[in-house]
Amino acid sequence: MSSTTTQNRLTGRAWAVLFVLCGAIFLEGIDVSMMGVALPSIRAELGLSTSELQWVVSAYVLSYGRFVLLGGRAADLLGRRRMFITWLIIFLAFSGLGGFATEGWVLILARFVTGIAAAFMTPAGLSIITTTYPEGPQRNKALLVYAGTGAAGFSLGMVAGGLLTAIDWRWVFFAPVVLAALILAGALTLLPREVAPGKQESGFDLGGAVSLTAAMLLLVTTLVRAPDVPVTQTAITAIAGLPLLAAFIGIERRVAAPLIRLGILRNGSLVRANLGAVLLVGSFVGFQFIAVLYLQELRSWTELQTGLALTVIGIDSVLAPTLTPWLVNRFGNGRVIFGGFTFAALGYAAFLPLSAQWSYPAMLPSFILLGLAFSLAYGPLTIAATDGIPEQEQGLAGGVLTTSFQFGSALGLAVVAAVLATADELTVEGFRSALLVPLVAAGLGLLIASPGLLRLRQHPDPL
């Protein structure tokens, strides 16, 4: 066996560290998807209005989207291990609070703080991977396993949510507490300790943090509320965020230690990867929303039946850490991402012939194609977004990528919901019109991936 092959393999301790970090992204994924299945039961027991119920979801999305860039930079400045463990504890505590809630406002508060915790914990965990494993095959392997685990959490969460809700919806909150406690024990034992940041590194850009956080709040609020409020209100909140973004850019150009070094956005690979992340996740979340409404509202399937039907998409949890690394090594990152968007476009197109009496075997090709799409695109986009970034900015790069995933999720959901809202009732024709949204997004993803494909034809990926 060659020394190069040996160096490219992960050691037992490296796998153990990765297992802990994968547990955290699995926790984040399963927490989000279980909640959607439990909402009807939560409404029935707590007597929530439709508006209050919507905020059980929106509170998490708003706080996550508002703080994730700040969370990424905090990991760089204050210590990745410290941020990961601290916010994992907060995640655990407030998830438990949600399980004990007897009033709607307590549940909404718990989801808001849980979203903040995820916004700090997730980029910290991703940056631990990108700074612990050397750039190249080891890091690629770790990132692909990490991405596949996150996607598996999201997929399995729909089934787990159905099963737990059948017992009691409060277990949707208590189950993450148990999982978080196990991850915390592993993190305290296994995560590498860091040297405390130097004085120059630990300067904090308060003005940049405040202006960016306020701008992100307005932007994410605009997307989340767009389907439910008049167009004029959407335009006002969107425009109101522009002066704050301008203020943020001005602050970042002047301060000695900016929250976000604007020069990082000149990295073409990072920008393309983040645009791809917006389109990949946005198209999938929009499609999932369509599929769930189609199955439950039009076809009268139960939550558990719907979750089981969509579980096949979780094939990416098997393929991402096994097949995708081989494909990246053989064909290069760009070609694999392009292939992922190709499968996504085919999957959405294959769902267009849906009818009021469509059989599950007719739907199955779309779900399999989307599982393949995530297998090929999600992890390689993560690699592209962090590759070549200096170690001291890996948390920031992770925060930018996580922001792109969250922004894409909110954008895809808002556009699809707006299309569906144009009809007085849900119909097959309305679902078909809404399906054009993820299909167009996947097509745009193909265009973004094409330059990388062309470049790799001239300069093969050395991985």
Tab-separated table of C-alpha atoms in Angstrom:
chain	number	residue	atom	x	y	z
A	1	MET	CA	0.000	0.000	0.000
A	2	SER	CA	1.476	3.394	-0.967
A	3	SER	CA	2.154	6.115	1.618
A	4	THR	CA	-0.146	8.481	-0.288
A	5	THR	CA	-3.061	6.059	0.035
A	6	THR	CA	-2.359	5.701	3.773
A	7	GLN	CA	-2.247	9.494	4.250
A	8	ASN	CA	-5.548	9.877	2.443
A	9	ARG	CA	-7.317	7.518	4.858
A	10	LEU	CA	-9.056	8.793	7.986
A	11	THR	CA	-7.720	7.469	11.299
A	12	GLY	CA	-9.963	6.007	13.969
A	13	ARG	CA	-9.919	9.244	15.983
A	14	ALA	CA	-10.608	11.293	12.841
A	15	TRP	CA	-13.686	9.141	12.183
A	16	ALA	CA	-14.796	9.599	15.811
A	17	VAL	CA	-14.535	13.403	15.563
A	18	LEU	CA	-16.424	13.301	12.268
A	19	PHE	CA	-19.107	11.113	13.851
A	20	VAL	CA	-19.727	13.774	16.526
A	21	LEU	CA	-19.944	16.602	13.990
A	22	CYS	CA	-22.190	14.536	11.718
A	23	GLY	CA	-24.423	13.915	14.714
A	24	ALA	CA	-24.921	17.668	15.067
A	25	ILE	CA	-25.887	18.239	11.422
A	26	PHE	CA	-28.147	15.169	11.599
A	27	LEU	CA	-29.755	16.723	14.691
A	28	GLU	CA	-30.331	20.002	12.846
A	29	GLY	CA	-31.842	18.242	9.829
A	30	ILE	CA	-34.122	15.922	11.764
A	31	ASP	CA	-35.283	18.743	14.042
A	32	VAL	CA	-36.475	20.830	11.080
A	33	SER	CA	-38.282	18.064	9.199
A	34	MET	CA	-39.973	16.488	12.258
A	35	MET	CA	-41.540	19.833	13.125
A	36	GLY	CA	-43.443	20.109	9.852
A	37	VAL	CA	-45.167	16.753	10.410
A	38	ALA	CA	-46.153	17.618	14.008
A	39	LEU	CA	-47.823	20.989	13.326
A	40	PRO	CA	-51.462	19.759	13.065
A	41	SER	CA	-51.195	17.957	16.415
A	42	ILE	CA	-49.567	20.999	18.042
A	43	ARG	CA	-52.389	23.219	16.790
A	44	ALA	CA	-55.048	20.826	18.108
A	45	GLU	CA	-53.632	20.606	21.654
A	46	LEU	CA	-52.516	24.212	22.191
A	47	GLY	CA	-55.398	25.808	20.294
A	48	LEU	CA	-53.135	27.885	18.042
A	49	SER	CA	-54.463	30.042	15.238
A	50	THR	CA	-53.100	29.611	11.724
A	51	SER	CA	-50.929	32.711	12.198
A	52	GLU	CA	-49.503	31.439	15.503
A	53	LEU	CA	-48.866	27.998	14.008
A	54	GLN	CA	-47.002	29.566	11.080
A	55	TRP	CA	-44.698	31.298	13.567
A	56	VAL	CA	-43.682	27.955	15.077
A	57	VAL	CA	-41.855	27.422	11.769
A	58	SER	CA	-41.060	31.033	10.875
A	59	ALA	CA	-39.482	31.858	14.249
A	60	TYR	CA	-36.827	29.203	13.628
A	61	VAL	CA	-36.210	30.263	10.024
A	62	LEU	CA	-35.983	33.970	10.928
A	63	SER	CA	-33.524	33.514	13.784
A	64	TYR	CA	-31.409	31.002	11.842
A	65	GLY	CA	-31.187	33.232	8.777
A	66	ARG	CA	-30.589	36.347	10.874
A	67	PHE	CA	-27.633	35.048	12.894
A	68	VAL	CA	-25.858	32.434	10.763
A	69	LEU	CA	-23.243	34.766	9.227
A	70	LEU	CA	-22.549	36.178	12.671
A	71	GLY	CA	-22.263	32.603	13.941
A	72	GLY	CA	-19.703	31.712	11.300
A	73	ARG	CA	-17.504	34.681	12.116
A	74	ALA	CA	-17.878	34.135	15.863
A	75	ALA	CA	-16.484	30.617	15.378
A	76	ASP	CA	-13.373	32.098	13.720
A	77	LEU	CA	-12.886	34.790	16.369
A	78	LEU	CA	-14.022	33.159	19.613
A	79	GLY	CA	-13.108	29.509	19.030
A	80	ARG	CA	-14.880	26.845	16.995
A	81	ARG	CA	-15.001	24.197	19.713
A	82	ARG	CA	-16.242	26.722	22.270
A	83	MET	CA	-19.015	27.978	19.985
A	84	PHE	CA	-20.041	24.461	18.967
A	85	ILE	CA	-20.349	23.155	22.534
A	86	THR	CA	-21.926	26.305	24.001
A	87	TRP	CA	-24.663	26.539	21.401
A	88	LEU	CA	-25.260	22.782	21.418
A	89	ILE	CA	-26.105	23.115	25.124
A	90	ILE	CA	-28.493	26.004	24.354
A	91	PHE	CA	-30.069	23.952	21.537
A	92	LEU	CA	-30.620	21.085	23.977
A	93	ALA	CA	-32.136	23.308	26.674
A	94	PHE	CA	-34.608	25.165	24.477
A	95	SER	CA	-35.678	22.079	22.578
A	96	GLY	CA	-36.617	20.656	25.959
A	97	LEU	CA	-38.490	23.862	26.803
A	98	GLY	CA	-40.543	23.437	23.626
A	99	GLY	CA	-41.533	19.948	24.724
A	100	PHE	CA	-42.915	21.278	28.025
A	101	ALA	CA	-44.749	24.249	26.456
A	102	THR	CA	-48.399	24.712	27.350
A	103	GLU	CA	-48.763	28.120	25.663
A	104	GLY	CA	-48.123	29.053	22.043
A	105	TRP	CA	-45.759	31.937	22.895
A	106	VAL	CA	-43.489	29.606	24.878
A	107	LEU	CA	-43.259	27.248	21.906
A	108	ILE	CA	-42.501	30.120	19.513
A	109	LEU	CA	-39.832	31.482	21.878
A	110	ALA	CA	-38.249	28.034	22.131
A	111	ARG	CA	-38.119	27.705	18.342
A	112	PHE	CA	-36.639	31.209	17.982
A	113	VAL	CA	-33.772	30.501	20.396
A	114	THR	CA	-33.250	27.013	18.923
A	115	GLY	CA	-32.811	28.684	15.520
A	116	ILE	CA	-30.180	31.033	16.965
A	117	ALA	CA	-28.376	28.046	18.499
A	118	ALA	CA	-28.367	26.228	15.147
A	119	ALA	CA	-27.089	29.390	13.427
A	120	PHE	CA	-23.990	29.413	15.656
A	121	MET	CA	-23.546	25.644	16.005
A	122	THR	CA	-23.754	24.630	12.331
A	123	PRO	CA	-21.024	26.859	10.821
A	124	ALA	CA	-18.811	26.109	13.831
A	125	GLY	CA	-19.134	22.378	13.188
A	126	LEU	CA	-18.472	22.769	9.457
A	127	SER	CA	-15.377	24.899	10.090
A	128	ILE	CA	-14.035	22.311	12.564
A	129	ILE	CA	-14.109	19.819	9.685
A	130	THR	CA	-12.425	22.171	7.200
A	131	THR	CA	-9.664	23.057	9.672
A	132	THR	CA	-9.156	19.594	11.195
A	133	TYR	CA	-8.883	17.532	7.995
A	134	PRO	CA	-6.200	18.520	5.438
A	135	GLU	CA	-7.398	19.897	2.114
A	136	GLY	CA	-7.683	17.166	-0.495
A	137	PRO	CA	-9.090	13.604	-0.331
A	138	GLN	CA	-9.376	13.512	3.484
A	139	ARG	CA	-11.357	16.734	3.706
A	140	ASN	CA	-13.471	15.832	0.679
A	141	LYS	CA	-14.358	12.483	2.228
A	142	ALA	CA	-15.246	14.130	5.542
A	143	LEU	CA	-17.386	16.825	3.876
A	144	LEU	CA	-19.261	14.312	1.732
A	145	VAL	CA	-20.023	12.118	4.757
A	146	TYR	CA	-21.098	15.242	6.670
A	147	ALA	CA	-23.371	16.466	3.863
A	148	GLY	CA	-24.906	13.027	3.384
A	149	THR	CA	-25.656	12.769	7.103
A	150	GLY	CA	-27.386	16.158	7.119
A	151	ALA	CA	-29.528	15.193	4.152
A	152	ALA	CA	-30.343	11.856	5.801
A	153	GLY	CA	-31.488	13.676	8.939
A	154	PHE	CA	-33.857	15.795	6.915
A	155	SER	CA	-35.237	12.772	5.034
A	156	LEU	CA	-35.586	10.479	8.043
A	157	GLY	CA	-37.049	13.285	10.135
A	158	MET	CA	-40.281	13.155	8.165
A	159	VAL	CA	-40.772	9.485	9.069
A	160	ALA	CA	-39.552	9.925	12.645
A	161	GLY	CA	-41.855	12.919	13.057
A	162	GLY	CA	-44.833	10.860	11.960
A	163	LEU	CA	-44.001	8.028	14.344
A	164	LEU	CA	-43.290	10.295	17.326
A	165	THR	CA	-46.352	12.458	16.717
A	166	ALA	CA	-48.476	9.301	16.730
A	167	ILE	CA	-47.262	8.796	20.341
A	168	ASP	CA	-47.270	12.460	21.445
A	169	TRP	CA	-46.122	15.570	19.552
A	170	ARG	CA	-43.967	16.565	22.535
A	171	TRP	CA	-41.552	13.757	21.619
A	172	VAL	CA	-40.674	15.756	18.514
A	173	PHE	CA	-38.957	18.113	20.984
A	174	PHE	CA	-37.755	15.552	23.535
A	175	ALA	CA	-36.079	13.207	21.009
A	176	PRO	CA	-33.592	15.944	19.903
A	177	VAL	CA	-32.776	16.528	23.598
A	178	VAL	CA	-31.661	12.908	23.976
A	179	LEU	CA	-29.650	13.029	20.743
A	180	ALA	CA	-28.082	16.396	21.664
A	181	ALA	CA	-26.998	15.025	25.064
A	182	LEU	CA	-25.179	12.122	23.380
A	183	ILE	CA	-23.486	14.476	20.898
A	184	LEU	CA	-22.470	16.805	23.735
A	185	ALA	CA	-20.768	13.950	25.596
A	186	GLY	CA	-18.817	13.043	22.460
A	187	ALA	CA	-17.914	16.676	21.723
A	188	LEU	CA	-16.510	17.298	25.204
A	189	THR	CA	-14.352	14.195	24.874
A	190	LEU	CA	-13.233	14.201	21.242
A	191	LEU	CA	-13.237	17.662	19.685
A	192	PRO	CA	-9.716	19.110	19.506
A	193	ARG	CA	-8.962	22.032	21.801
A	194	GLU	CA	-7.840	25.256	20.158
A	195	VAL	CA	-5.260	27.868	20.976
A	196	ALA	CA	-6.995	30.971	22.303
A	197	PRO	CA	-7.308	33.676	19.618
A	198	GLY	CA	-4.722	36.422	19.736
A	199	LYS	CA	-5.594	39.997	20.652
A	200	GLN	CA	-5.643	41.191	17.062
A	201	GLU	CA	-7.784	38.265	15.909
A	202	SER	CA	-10.372	38.679	18.641
A	203	GLY	CA	-11.467	42.227	17.756
A	204	PHE	CA	-15.208	42.219	17.109
A	205	ASP	CA	-16.992	44.341	14.526
A	206	LEU	CA	-20.077	45.385	16.519
A	207	GLY	CA	-21.333	47.908	13.951
A	208	GLY	CA	-21.068	45.358	11.144
A	209	ALA	CA	-22.802	42.712	13.263
A	210	VAL	CA	-25.743	44.986	14.122
A	211	SER	CA	-26.273	46.286	10.560
A	212	LEU	CA	-25.943	42.835	8.979
A	213	THR	CA	-28.233	41.189	11.531
A	214	ALA	CA	-30.909	43.847	10.984
A	215	ALA	CA	-30.600	43.570	7.190
A	216	MET	CA	-30.827	39.770	7.309
A	217	LEU	CA	-33.898	40.010	9.564
A	218	LEU	CA	-35.689	42.208	7.027
A	219	LEU	CA	-34.593	40.078	4.089
A	220	VAL	CA	-35.626	36.728	5.593
A	221	THR	CA	-38.859	38.242	6.958
A	222	THR	CA	-39.670	39.466	3.457
A	223	LEU	CA	-39.235	35.974	2.024
A	224	VAL	CA	-41.049	34.127	4.814
A	225	ARG	CA	-44.056	36.465	4.858
A	226	ALA	CA	-44.277	37.115	1.091
A	227	PRO	CA	-47.056	34.563	0.373
A	228	ASP	CA	-49.248	35.899	3.223
A	229	VAL	CA	-49.015	39.703	2.916
A	230	PRO	CA	-49.796	42.268	0.170
A	231	VAL	CA	-47.169	42.872	-2.519
A	232	THR	CA	-46.690	46.459	-1.323
A	233	GLN	CA	-45.724	45.280	2.159
A	234	THR	CA	-43.259	42.801	0.663
A	235	ALA	CA	-41.711	45.589	-1.428
A	236	ILE	CA	-41.467	47.944	1.571
A	237	THR	CA	-39.652	45.433	3.802
A	238	ALA	CA	-37.337	44.443	0.958
A	239	ILE	CA	-36.441	48.067	0.162
A	240	ALA	CA	-35.988	48.878	3.866
A	241	GLY	CA	-33.144	46.391	4.020
A	242	LEU	CA	-31.099	48.135	1.308
A	243	PRO	CA	-29.846	51.075	3.461
A	244	LEU	CA	-28.804	48.595	6.146
A	245	LEU	CA	-26.863	46.524	3.597
A	246	ALA	CA	-25.228	49.715	2.299
A	247	ALA	CA	-24.298	50.681	5.863
A	248	PHE	CA	-22.856	47.232	6.465
A	249	ILE	CA	-20.692	47.401	3.320
A	250	GLY	CA	-19.439	50.860	4.317
A	251	ILE	CA	-18.534	49.657	7.816
A	252	GLU	CA	-16.728	46.578	6.512
A	253	ARG	CA	-14.575	48.703	4.207
A	254	ARG	CA	-13.436	50.935	7.082
A	255	VAL	CA	-12.928	48.739	10.144
A	256	ALA	CA	-9.599	47.081	10.856
A	257	ALA	CA	-11.138	43.705	11.756
A	258	PRO	CA	-14.317	43.359	9.617
A	259	LEU	CA	-17.032	40.863	10.404
A	260	ILE	CA	-16.850	39.773	6.755
A	261	ARG	CA	-13.827	40.503	4.606
A	262	LEU	CA	-15.543	41.616	1.399
A	263	GLY	CA	-12.625	40.327	-0.675
A	264	ILE	CA	-13.749	36.758	0.074
A	265	LEU	CA	-16.679	37.375	-2.283
A	266	ARG	CA	-14.205	37.734	-5.180
A	267	ASN	CA	-13.566	33.989	-4.941
A	268	GLY	CA	-15.357	32.723	-8.063
A	269	SER	CA	-15.664	29.146	-6.813
A	270	LEU	CA	-17.222	30.308	-3.545
A	271	VAL	CA	-19.738	32.579	-5.301
A	272	ARG	CA	-20.777	29.912	-7.837
A	273	ALA	CA	-21.049	27.281	-5.114
A	274	ASN	CA	-23.297	29.495	-3.010
A	275	LEU	CA	-25.526	30.356	-5.963
A	276	GLY	CA	-25.747	26.628	-6.660
A	277	ALA	CA	-26.637	25.999	-2.994
A	278	VAL	CA	-29.493	28.528	-3.178
A	279	LEU	CA	-30.897	26.874	-6.312
A	280	LEU	CA	-30.422	23.259	-5.166
A	281	VAL	CA	-32.042	23.646	-1.749
A	282	GLY	CA	-34.600	26.215	-2.916
A	283	SER	CA	-35.843	23.957	-5.684
A	284	PHE	CA	-36.023	20.915	-3.398
A	285	VAL	CA	-37.839	22.671	-0.528
A	286	GLY	CA	-40.325	24.097	-3.027
A	287	PHE	CA	-40.853	20.638	-4.514
A	288	GLN	CA	-41.254	19.054	-1.089
A	289	PHE	CA	-43.922	21.617	-0.196
A	290	ILE	CA	-45.782	20.785	-3.407
A	291	ALA	CA	-45.456	17.030	-2.888
A	292	VAL	CA	-46.647	17.140	0.744
A	293	LEU	CA	-49.697	19.268	-0.111
A	294	TYR	CA	-50.479	17.083	-3.111
A	295	LEU	CA	-50.334	13.875	-1.072
A	296	GLN	CA	-52.073	15.137	2.083
A	297	GLU	CA	-54.533	17.750	0.834
A	298	LEU	CA	-55.456	16.364	-2.586
A	299	ARG	CA	-54.918	12.636	-1.994
A	300	SER	CA	-55.760	12.557	1.775
A	301	TRP	CA	-52.625	10.602	2.728
A	302	THR	CA	-51.620	10.626	6.411
A	303	GLU	CA	-48.465	12.296	7.719
A	304	LEU	CA	-46.813	8.891	8.197
A	305	GLN	CA	-47.754	7.716	4.693
A	306	THR	CA	-46.348	10.938	3.246
A	307	GLY	CA	-43.123	10.634	5.217
A	308	LEU	CA	-42.641	7.020	4.154
A	309	ALA	CA	-43.331	7.911	0.521
A	310	LEU	CA	-40.617	10.586	0.542
A	311	THR	CA	-38.090	8.502	2.481
A	312	VAL	CA	-36.589	7.094	-0.720
A	313	ILE	CA	-35.051	10.523	-1.305
A	314	GLY	CA	-32.833	9.637	1.671
A	315	ILE	CA	-30.842	7.334	-0.626
A	316	ASP	CA	-28.336	10.179	-0.647
A	317	SER	CA	-27.321	9.274	2.917
A	318	VAL	CA	-25.886	6.026	1.512
A	319	LEU	CA	-24.548	7.282	-1.815
A	320	ALA	CA	-23.024	10.593	-0.660
A	321	PRO	CA	-20.272	9.056	1.518
A	322	THR	CA	-19.678	6.022	-0.748
A	323	LEU	CA	-20.283	6.716	-4.448
A	324	THR	CA	-19.813	10.503	-4.569
A	325	PRO	CA	-16.175	10.568	-3.315
A	326	TRP	CA	-15.225	8.100	-6.056
A	327	LEU	CA	-17.017	10.200	-8.673
A	328	VAL	CA	-15.315	13.403	-7.463
A	329	ASN	CA	-11.905	11.734	-7.603
A	330	ARG	CA	-12.609	10.289	-11.036
A	331	PHE	CA	-14.420	13.130	-12.820
A	332	GLY	CA	-13.828	16.267	-10.736
A	333	ASN	CA	-16.086	18.355	-8.539
A	334	GLY	CA	-17.583	20.466	-11.340
A	335	ARG	CA	-18.782	17.554	-13.448
A	336	VAL	CA	-20.353	15.848	-10.424
A	337	ILE	CA	-22.269	19.026	-9.472
A	338	PHE	CA	-23.451	19.357	-13.074
A	339	GLY	CA	-24.659	15.754	-12.956
A	340	GLY	CA	-26.538	16.473	-9.725
A	341	PHE	CA	-28.445	19.378	-11.248
A	342	THR	CA	-29.191	17.240	-14.309
A	343	PHE	CA	-30.843	14.600	-12.126
A	344	ALA	CA	-32.736	17.335	-10.240
A	345	ALA	CA	-34.159	18.798	-13.453
A	346	LEU	CA	-35.172	15.326	-14.648
A	347	GLY	CA	-36.793	14.569	-11.281
A	348	TYR	CA	-38.953	17.694	-11.300
A	349	ALA	CA	-39.891	17.161	-14.956
A	350	ALA	CA	-40.904	13.562	-14.217
A	351	PHE	CA	-43.424	14.796	-11.606
A	352	LEU	CA	-45.218	17.124	-14.033
A	353	PRO	CA	-47.682	14.460	-15.350
A	354	LEU	CA	-49.232	14.078	-11.854
A	355	SER	CA	-52.968	13.450	-11.705
A	356	ALA	CA	-55.644	13.178	-9.038
A	357	GLN	CA	-55.265	9.368	-8.976
A	358	TRP	CA	-51.540	9.000	-9.579
A	359	SER	CA	-50.031	5.762	-8.259
A	360	TYR	CA	-46.943	5.694	-6.046
A	361	PRO	CA	-44.874	3.762	-8.645
A	362	ALA	CA	-45.510	6.673	-11.013
A	363	MET	CA	-44.091	9.107	-8.442
A	364	LEU	CA	-41.143	6.928	-7.462
A	365	PRO	CA	-38.796	7.861	-10.366
A	366	SER	CA	-38.927	11.525	-9.297
A	367	PHE	CA	-38.039	10.691	-5.700
A	368	ILE	CA	-35.150	8.433	-6.759
A	369	LEU	CA	-33.812	11.070	-9.169
A	370	LEU	CA	-33.927	13.705	-6.435
A	371	GLY	CA	-32.066	11.399	-4.056
A	372	LEU	CA	-29.382	11.000	-6.724
A	373	ALA	CA	-29.347	14.766	-7.299
A	374	PHE	CA	-28.627	15.494	-3.643
A	375	SER	CA	-26.022	12.724	-3.549
A	376	LEU	CA	-24.092	14.325	-6.382
A	377	ALA	CA	-24.552	18.049	-5.749
A	378	TYR	CA	-24.903	18.789	-2.022
A	379	GLY	CA	-21.512	17.589	-0.783
A	380	PRO	CA	-19.453	18.795	-3.778
A	381	LEU	CA	-21.058	22.259	-3.432
A	382	THR	CA	-19.867	22.257	0.184
A	383	ILE	CA	-16.350	21.358	-0.976
A	384	ALA	CA	-16.378	24.111	-3.626
A	385	ALA	CA	-17.587	26.723	-1.119
A	386	THR	CA	-14.749	26.058	1.363
A	387	ASP	CA	-11.893	24.939	-0.910
A	388	GLY	CA	-8.931	27.316	-0.940
A	389	ILE	CA	-10.317	29.568	1.830
A	390	PRO	CA	-7.735	30.534	4.498
A	391	GLU	CA	-8.080	28.645	7.783
A	392	GLN	CA	-8.907	31.816	9.744
A	393	GLU	CA	-11.947	32.382	7.493
A	394	GLN	CA	-13.314	28.841	7.323
A	395	GLY	CA	-16.042	29.684	9.835
A	396	LEU	CA	-17.064	32.643	7.702
A	397	ALA	CA	-17.139	30.495	4.549
A	398	GLY	CA	-19.275	27.946	6.400
A	399	GLY	CA	-21.603	30.713	7.577
A	400	VAL	CA	-21.975	32.067	4.039
A	401	LEU	CA	-22.800	28.583	2.740
A	402	THR	CA	-25.305	27.915	5.517
A	403	THR	CA	-26.901	31.299	4.791
A	404	SER	CA	-27.224	30.297	1.140
A	405	PHE	CA	-28.944	27.039	2.094
A	406	GLN	CA	-31.361	28.886	4.418
A	407	PHE	CA	-31.978	31.717	1.953
A	408	GLY	CA	-32.637	29.193	-0.807
A	409	SER	CA	-35.059	27.316	1.422
A	410	ALA	CA	-37.027	30.474	2.237
A	411	LEU	CA	-36.946	31.705	-1.367
A	412	GLY	CA	-38.076	28.401	-2.892
A	413	LEU	CA	-40.898	28.038	-0.375
A	414	ALA	CA	-42.063	31.654	-0.830
A	415	VAL	CA	-42.180	31.487	-4.639
A	416	VAL	CA	-43.961	28.120	-4.739
A	417	ALA	CA	-46.467	29.251	-2.082
A	418	ALA	CA	-47.120	32.438	-4.057
A	419	VAL	CA	-47.853	30.430	-7.224
A	420	LEU	CA	-50.200	28.074	-5.367
A	421	ALA	CA	-51.931	31.023	-3.685
A	422	THR	CA	-53.080	32.419	-7.044
A	423	ALA	CA	-55.803	29.729	-7.141
A	424	ASP	CA	-58.782	29.631	-4.766
A	425	GLU	CA	-58.229	25.925	-4.091
A	426	LEU	CA	-55.525	23.337	-4.619
A	427	THR	CA	-55.889	21.596	-7.971
A	428	VAL	CA	-53.799	19.374	-10.195
A	429	GLU	CA	-53.319	22.285	-12.600
A	430	GLY	CA	-52.130	24.508	-9.757
A	431	PHE	CA	-49.581	21.912	-8.635
A	432	ARG	CA	-48.297	21.590	-12.189
A	433	SER	CA	-47.834	25.355	-12.447
A	434	ALA	CA	-45.977	25.430	-9.125
A	435	LEU	CA	-43.702	22.569	-10.272
A	436	LEU	CA	-42.284	24.892	-12.929
A	437	VAL	CA	-40.565	26.848	-10.130
A	438	PRO	CA	-38.191	24.048	-8.997
A	439	LEU	CA	-37.746	22.967	-12.615
A	440	VAL	CA	-36.579	26.449	-13.653
A	441	ALA	CA	-34.325	26.655	-10.576
A	442	ALA	CA	-32.661	23.347	-11.502
A	443	GLY	CA	-32.153	24.668	-15.046
A	444	LEU	CA	-30.421	27.763	-13.654
A	445	GLY	CA	-28.273	25.457	-11.544
A	446	LEU	CA	-27.156	23.686	-14.707
A	447	LEU	CA	-26.093	27.039	-16.175
A	448	ILE	CA	-24.097	27.935	-13.060
A	449	ALA	CA	-22.393	24.526	-13.024
A	450	SER	CA	-21.528	24.665	-16.732
A	451	PRO	CA	-18.502	27.029	-16.463
A	452	GLY	CA	-16.934	24.694	-13.897
A	453	LEU	CA	-17.544	21.756	-16.239
A	454	LEU	CA	-15.909	23.539	-19.168
A	455	ARG	CA	-12.918	24.561	-17.074
A	456	LEU	CA	-12.407	21.030	-15.818
A	457	ARG	CA	-12.271	19.711	-19.358
A	458	GLN	CA	-9.119	21.742	-19.835
A	459	HIS	CA	-7.711	21.257	-16.328
A	460	PRO	CA	-8.788	17.950	-14.776
A	461	ASP	CA	-9.390	17.991	-11.039
A	462	PRO	CA	-6.262	16.538	-9.371
A	463	LEU	CA	-8.183	15.036	-6.427
